[in-house]
Amino acid sequence: MAAVDNKRQLKIKTGVVKRLGKELVMYEKEVTDGEAKLVQMKESGQDEYDIKKYTEVVAESRAMVPDCRNRLKKAVQDLDILLEDKSLCESAEYKAAQEIRDTVTV
């Protein structure tokens, strides 16, 4: 019964790490794209109110990057704990989790 539960937890934690990894990449891309758009807005002489509001949007995205990175770090730690259980090393879930773990850097 414990092996089945560990397999299930392994699958869940793998999905969490995968999702948070994608989320982090998207927030970082959103920040860089937003900063480029801000520069373009300032150069083209857009309305000050629009620039101010878009600056707030970029600041919110920038604030999400460290938060997302911390959540990813915690999820990777949880996944590492489950990967220490070598009784599951022959399962497909373990191999998938190991692949995801190898691709994510914190």
JSON list of C-alpha atoms in Angstrom, two decimals:
[
{"chain": "A", "resi": 1, "resn": "MET", "atom": "CA", "xyz": [0.00, 0.00, 0.00]},
{"chain": "A", "resi": 2, "resn": "ALA", "atom": "CA", "xyz": [2.83, 2.40, 0.81]},
{"chain": "A", "resi": 3, "resn": "ALA", "atom": "CA", "xyz": [4.45, 1.82, -2.59]},
{"chain": "A", "resi": 4, "resn": "VAL", "atom": "CA", "xyz": [1.21, 2.75, -4.35]},
{"chain": "A", "resi": 5, "resn": "ASP", "atom": "CA", "xyz": [0.91, 5.89, -2.23]},
{"chain": "A", "resi": 6, "resn": "ASN", "atom": "CA", "xyz": [4.54, 6.80, -2.94]},
{"chain": "A", "resi": 7, "resn": "LYS", "atom": "CA", "xyz": [3.95, 6.33, -6.67]},
{"chain": "A", "resi": 8, "resn": "ARG", "atom": "CA", "xyz": [0.95, 8.62, -6.49]},
{"chain": "A", "resi": 9, "resn": "GLN", "atom": "CA", "xyz": [2.88, 11.23, -4.50]},
{"chain": "A", "resi": 10, "resn": "LEU", "atom": "CA", "xyz": [5.77, 10.97, -6.94]},
{"chain": "A", "resi": 11, "resn": "LYS", "atom": "CA", "xyz": [3.44, 11.63, -9.86]},
{"chain": "A", "resi": 12, "resn": "ILE", "atom": "CA", "xyz": [1.85, 14.60, -8.08]},
{"chain": "A", "resi": 13, "resn": "LYS", "atom": "CA", "xyz": [5.18, 16.16, -7.07]},
{"chain": "A", "resi": 14, "resn": "THR", "atom": "CA", "xyz": [6.54, 15.66, -10.59]},
{"chain": "A", "resi": 15, "resn": "GLY", "atom": "CA", "xyz": [3.56, 17.54, -12.00]},
{"chain": "A", "resi": 16, "resn": "VAL", "atom": "CA", "xyz": [4.03, 20.34, -9.49]},
{"chain": "A", "resi": 17, "resn": "VAL", "atom": "CA", "xyz": [7.71, 20.77, -10.36]},
{"chain": "A", "resi": 18, "resn": "LYS", "atom": "CA", "xyz": [6.95, 20.69, -14.07]},
{"chain": "A", "resi": 19, "resn": "ARG", "atom": "CA", "xyz": [4.18, 23.29, -13.73]},
{"chain": "A", "resi": 20, "resn": "LEU", "atom": "CA", "xyz": [6.20, 25.62, -11.51]},
{"chain": "A", "resi": 21, "resn": "GLY", "atom": "CA", "xyz": [9.18, 25.38, -13.86]},
{"chain": "A", "resi": 22, "resn": "LYS", "atom": "CA", "xyz": [6.99, 26.50, -16.76]},
{"chain": "A", "resi": 23, "resn": "GLU", "atom": "CA", "xyz": [5.41, 29.19, -14.60]},
{"chain": "A", "resi": 24, "resn": "LEU", "atom": "CA", "xyz": [8.83, 30.61, -13.65]},
{"chain": "A", "resi": 25, "resn": "VAL", "atom": "CA", "xyz": [9.93, 30.76, -17.28]},
{"chain": "A", "resi": 26, "resn": "MET", "atom": "CA", "xyz": [6.71, 32.54, -18.25]},
{"chain": "A", "resi": 27, "resn": "TYR", "atom": "CA", "xyz": [7.02, 35.15, -15.47]},
{"chain": "A", "resi": 28, "resn": "GLU", "atom": "CA", "xyz": [10.62, 35.85, -16.44]},
{"chain": "A", "resi": 29, "resn": "LYS", "atom": "CA", "xyz": [9.60, 36.20, -20.09]},
{"chain": "A", "resi": 30, "resn": "GLU", "atom": "CA", "xyz": [6.71, 38.45, -19.10]},
{"chain": "A", "resi": 31, "resn": "VAL", "atom": "CA", "xyz": [9.08, 40.75, -17.21]},
{"chain": "A", "resi": 32, "resn": "THR", "atom": "CA", "xyz": [11.55, 41.06, -20.09]},
{"chain": "A", "resi": 33, "resn": "ASP", "atom": "CA", "xyz": [8.78, 41.59, -22.65]},
{"chain": "A", "resi": 34, "resn": "GLY", "atom": "CA", "xyz": [7.08, 44.11, -20.38]},
{"chain": "A", "resi": 35, "resn": "GLU", "atom": "CA", "xyz": [10.26, 46.08, -19.84]},
{"chain": "A", "resi": 36, "resn": "ALA", "atom": "CA", "xyz": [10.85, 46.21, -23.60]},
{"chain": "A", "resi": 37, "resn": "LYS", "atom": "CA", "xyz": [7.27, 47.41, -24.14]},
{"chain": "A", "resi": 38, "resn": "LEU", "atom": "CA", "xyz": [7.72, 50.07, -21.45]},
{"chain": "A", "resi": 39, "resn": "VAL", "atom": "CA", "xyz": [10.80, 51.42, -23.22]},
{"chain": "A", "resi": 40, "resn": "GLN", "atom": "CA", "xyz": [8.90, 51.45, -26.49]},
{"chain": "A", "resi": 41, "resn": "MET", "atom": "CA", "xyz": [5.93, 53.22, -24.85]},
{"chain": "A", "resi": 42, "resn": "LYS", "atom": "CA", "xyz": [8.21, 55.91, -23.39]},
{"chain": "A", "resi": 43, "resn": "GLU", "atom": "CA", "xyz": [10.02, 56.44, -26.69]},
{"chain": "A", "resi": 44, "resn": "SER", "atom": "CA", "xyz": [6.79, 56.75, -28.66]},
{"chain": "A", "resi": 45, "resn": "GLY", "atom": "CA", "xyz": [5.43, 59.32, -26.20]},
{"chain": "A", "resi": 46, "resn": "GLN", "atom": "CA", "xyz": [2.46, 57.34, -24.90]},
{"chain": "A", "resi": 47, "resn": "ASP", "atom": "CA", "xyz": [0.19, 58.85, -22.28]},
{"chain": "A", "resi": 48, "resn": "GLU", "atom": "CA", "xyz": [1.80, 59.07, -18.81]},
{"chain": "A", "resi": 49, "resn": "TYR", "atom": "CA", "xyz": [-1.17, 57.28, -17.22]},
{"chain": "A", "resi": 50, "resn": "ASP", "atom": "CA", "xyz": [-0.76, 54.29, -19.57]},
{"chain": "A", "resi": 51, "resn": "ILE", "atom": "CA", "xyz": [2.96, 54.15, -18.84]},
{"chain": "A", "resi": 52, "resn": "LYS", "atom": "CA", "xyz": [2.34, 54.32, -15.10]},
{"chain": "A", "resi": 53, "resn": "LYS", "atom": "CA", "xyz": [-0.25, 51.52, -15.19]},
{"chain": "A", "resi": 54, "resn": "TYR", "atom": "CA", "xyz": [1.93, 49.31, -17.37]},
{"chain": "A", "resi": 55, "resn": "THR", "atom": "CA", "xyz": [4.83, 49.93, -15.00]},
{"chain": "A", "resi": 56, "resn": "GLU", "atom": "CA", "xyz": [2.64, 48.55, -12.21]},
{"chain": "A", "resi": 57, "resn": "VAL", "atom": "CA", "xyz": [1.85, 45.46, -14.31]},
{"chain": "A", "resi": 58, "resn": "VAL", "atom": "CA", "xyz": [5.56, 44.84, -14.91]},
{"chain": "A", "resi": 59, "resn": "ALA", "atom": "CA", "xyz": [6.30, 45.36, -11.19]},
{"chain": "A", "resi": 60, "resn": "GLU", "atom": "CA", "xyz": [3.69, 42.73, -10.29]},
{"chain": "A", "resi": 61, "resn": "SER", "atom": "CA", "xyz": [5.27, 40.26, -12.68]},
{"chain": "A", "resi": 62, "resn": "ARG", "atom": "CA", "xyz": [8.73, 41.07, -11.32]},
{"chain": "A", "resi": 63, "resn": "ALA", "atom": "CA", "xyz": [7.46, 40.43, -7.78]},
{"chain": "A", "resi": 64, "resn": "MET", "atom": "CA", "xyz": [6.15, 37.02, -8.81]},
{"chain": "A", "resi": 65, "resn": "VAL", "atom": "CA", "xyz": [9.55, 35.75, -10.01]},
{"chain": "A", "resi": 66, "resn": "PRO", "atom": "CA", "xyz": [11.14, 35.32, -6.53]},
{"chain": "A", "resi": 67, "resn": "ASP", "atom": "CA", "xyz": [7.89, 33.91, -5.13]},
{"chain": "A", "resi": 68, "resn": "CYS", "atom": "CA", "xyz": [7.65, 31.38, -7.94]},
{"chain": "A", "resi": 69, "resn": "ARG", "atom": "CA", "xyz": [11.35, 30.52, -7.57]},
{"chain": "A", "resi": 70, "resn": "ASN", "atom": "CA", "xyz": [10.83, 29.83, -3.84]},
{"chain": "A", "resi": 71, "resn": "ARG", "atom": "CA", "xyz": [7.81, 27.62, -4.52]},
{"chain": "A", "resi": 72, "resn": "LEU", "atom": "CA", "xyz": [9.80, 25.74, -7.17]},
{"chain": "A", "resi": 73, "resn": "LYS", "atom": "CA", "xyz": [12.71, 25.27, -4.75]},
{"chain": "A", "resi": 74, "resn": "LYS", "atom": "CA", "xyz": [10.35, 23.81, -2.14]},
{"chain": "A", "resi": 75, "resn": "ALA", "atom": "CA", "xyz": [8.70, 21.52, -4.70]},
{"chain": "A", "resi": 76, "resn": "VAL", "atom": "CA", "xyz": [12.09, 20.28, -5.92]},
{"chain": "A", "resi": 77, "resn": "GLN", "atom": "CA", "xyz": [13.11, 19.52, -2.34]},
{"chain": "A", "resi": 78, "resn": "ASP", "atom": "CA", "xyz": [9.90, 17.53, -1.84]},
{"chain": "A", "resi": 79, "resn": "LEU", "atom": "CA", "xyz": [10.52, 15.66, -5.09]},
{"chain": "A", "resi": 80, "resn": "ASP", "atom": "CA", "xyz": [14.13, 14.92, -4.08]},
{"chain": "A", "resi": 81, "resn": "ILE", "atom": "CA", "xyz": [12.89, 13.36, -0.84]},
{"chain": "A", "resi": 82, "resn": "LEU", "atom": "CA", "xyz": [10.59, 11.06, -2.78]},
{"chain": "A", "resi": 83, "resn": "LEU", "atom": "CA", "xyz": [13.34, 10.20, -5.27]},
{"chain": "A", "resi": 84, "resn": "GLU", "atom": "CA", "xyz": [15.49, 8.93, -2.39]},
{"chain": "A", "resi": 85, "resn": "ASP", "atom": "CA", "xyz": [13.10, 5.96, -2.12]},
{"chain": "A", "resi": 86, "resn": "LYS", "atom": "CA", "xyz": [14.94, 3.50, -4.33]},
{"chain": "A", "resi": 87, "resn": "SER", "atom": "CA", "xyz": [12.15, 0.92, -4.14]},
{"chain": "A", "resi": 88, "resn": "LEU", "atom": "CA", "xyz": [10.39, 2.80, -6.92]},
{"chain": "A", "resi": 89, "resn": "CYS", "atom": "CA", "xyz": [13.42, 3.18, -9.22]},
{"chain": "A", "resi": 90, "resn": "GLU", "atom": "CA", "xyz": [12.06, 0.67, -11.75]},
{"chain": "A", "resi": 91, "resn": "SER", "atom": "CA", "xyz": [8.69, 2.40, -12.16]},
{"chain": "A", "resi": 92, "resn": "ALA", "atom": "CA", "xyz": [7.80, 4.70, -15.04]},
{"chain": "A", "resi": 93, "resn": "GLU", "atom": "CA", "xyz": [6.77, 7.40, -12.56]},
{"chain": "A", "resi": 94, "resn": "TYR", "atom": "CA", "xyz": [10.23, 7.37, -10.98]},
{"chain": "A", "resi": 95, "resn": "LYS", "atom": "CA", "xyz": [11.94, 7.67, -14.36]},
{"chain": "A", "resi": 96, "resn": "ALA", "atom": "CA", "xyz": [9.65, 10.54, -15.40]},
{"chain": "A", "resi": 97, "resn": "ALA", "atom": "CA", "xyz": [10.28, 12.29, -12.09]},
{"chain": "A", "resi": 98, "resn": "GLN", "atom": "CA", "xyz": [14.03, 11.85, -12.49]},
{"chain": "A", "resi": 99, "resn": "GLU", "atom": "CA", "xyz": [13.90, 13.33, -16.01]},
{"chain": "A", "resi": 100, "resn": "ILE", "atom": "CA", "xyz": [11.95, 16.39, -14.80]},
{"chain": "A", "resi": 101, "resn": "ARG", "atom": "CA", "xyz": [14.30, 16.79, -11.85]},
{"chain": "A", "resi": 102, "resn": "ASP", "atom": "CA", "xyz": [17.32, 16.73, -14.15]},
{"chain": "A", "resi": 103, "resn": "THR", "atom": "CA", "xyz": [15.89, 19.47, -16.36]},
{"chain": "A", "resi": 104, "resn": "VAL", "atom": "CA", "xyz": [14.95, 21.86, -13.53]},
{"chain": "A", "resi": 105, "resn": "THR", "atom": "CA", "xyz": [17.61, 24.02, -11.92]},
{"chain": "A", "resi": 106, "resn": "VAL", "atom": "CA", "xyz": [16.87, 26.07, -8.84]}
]
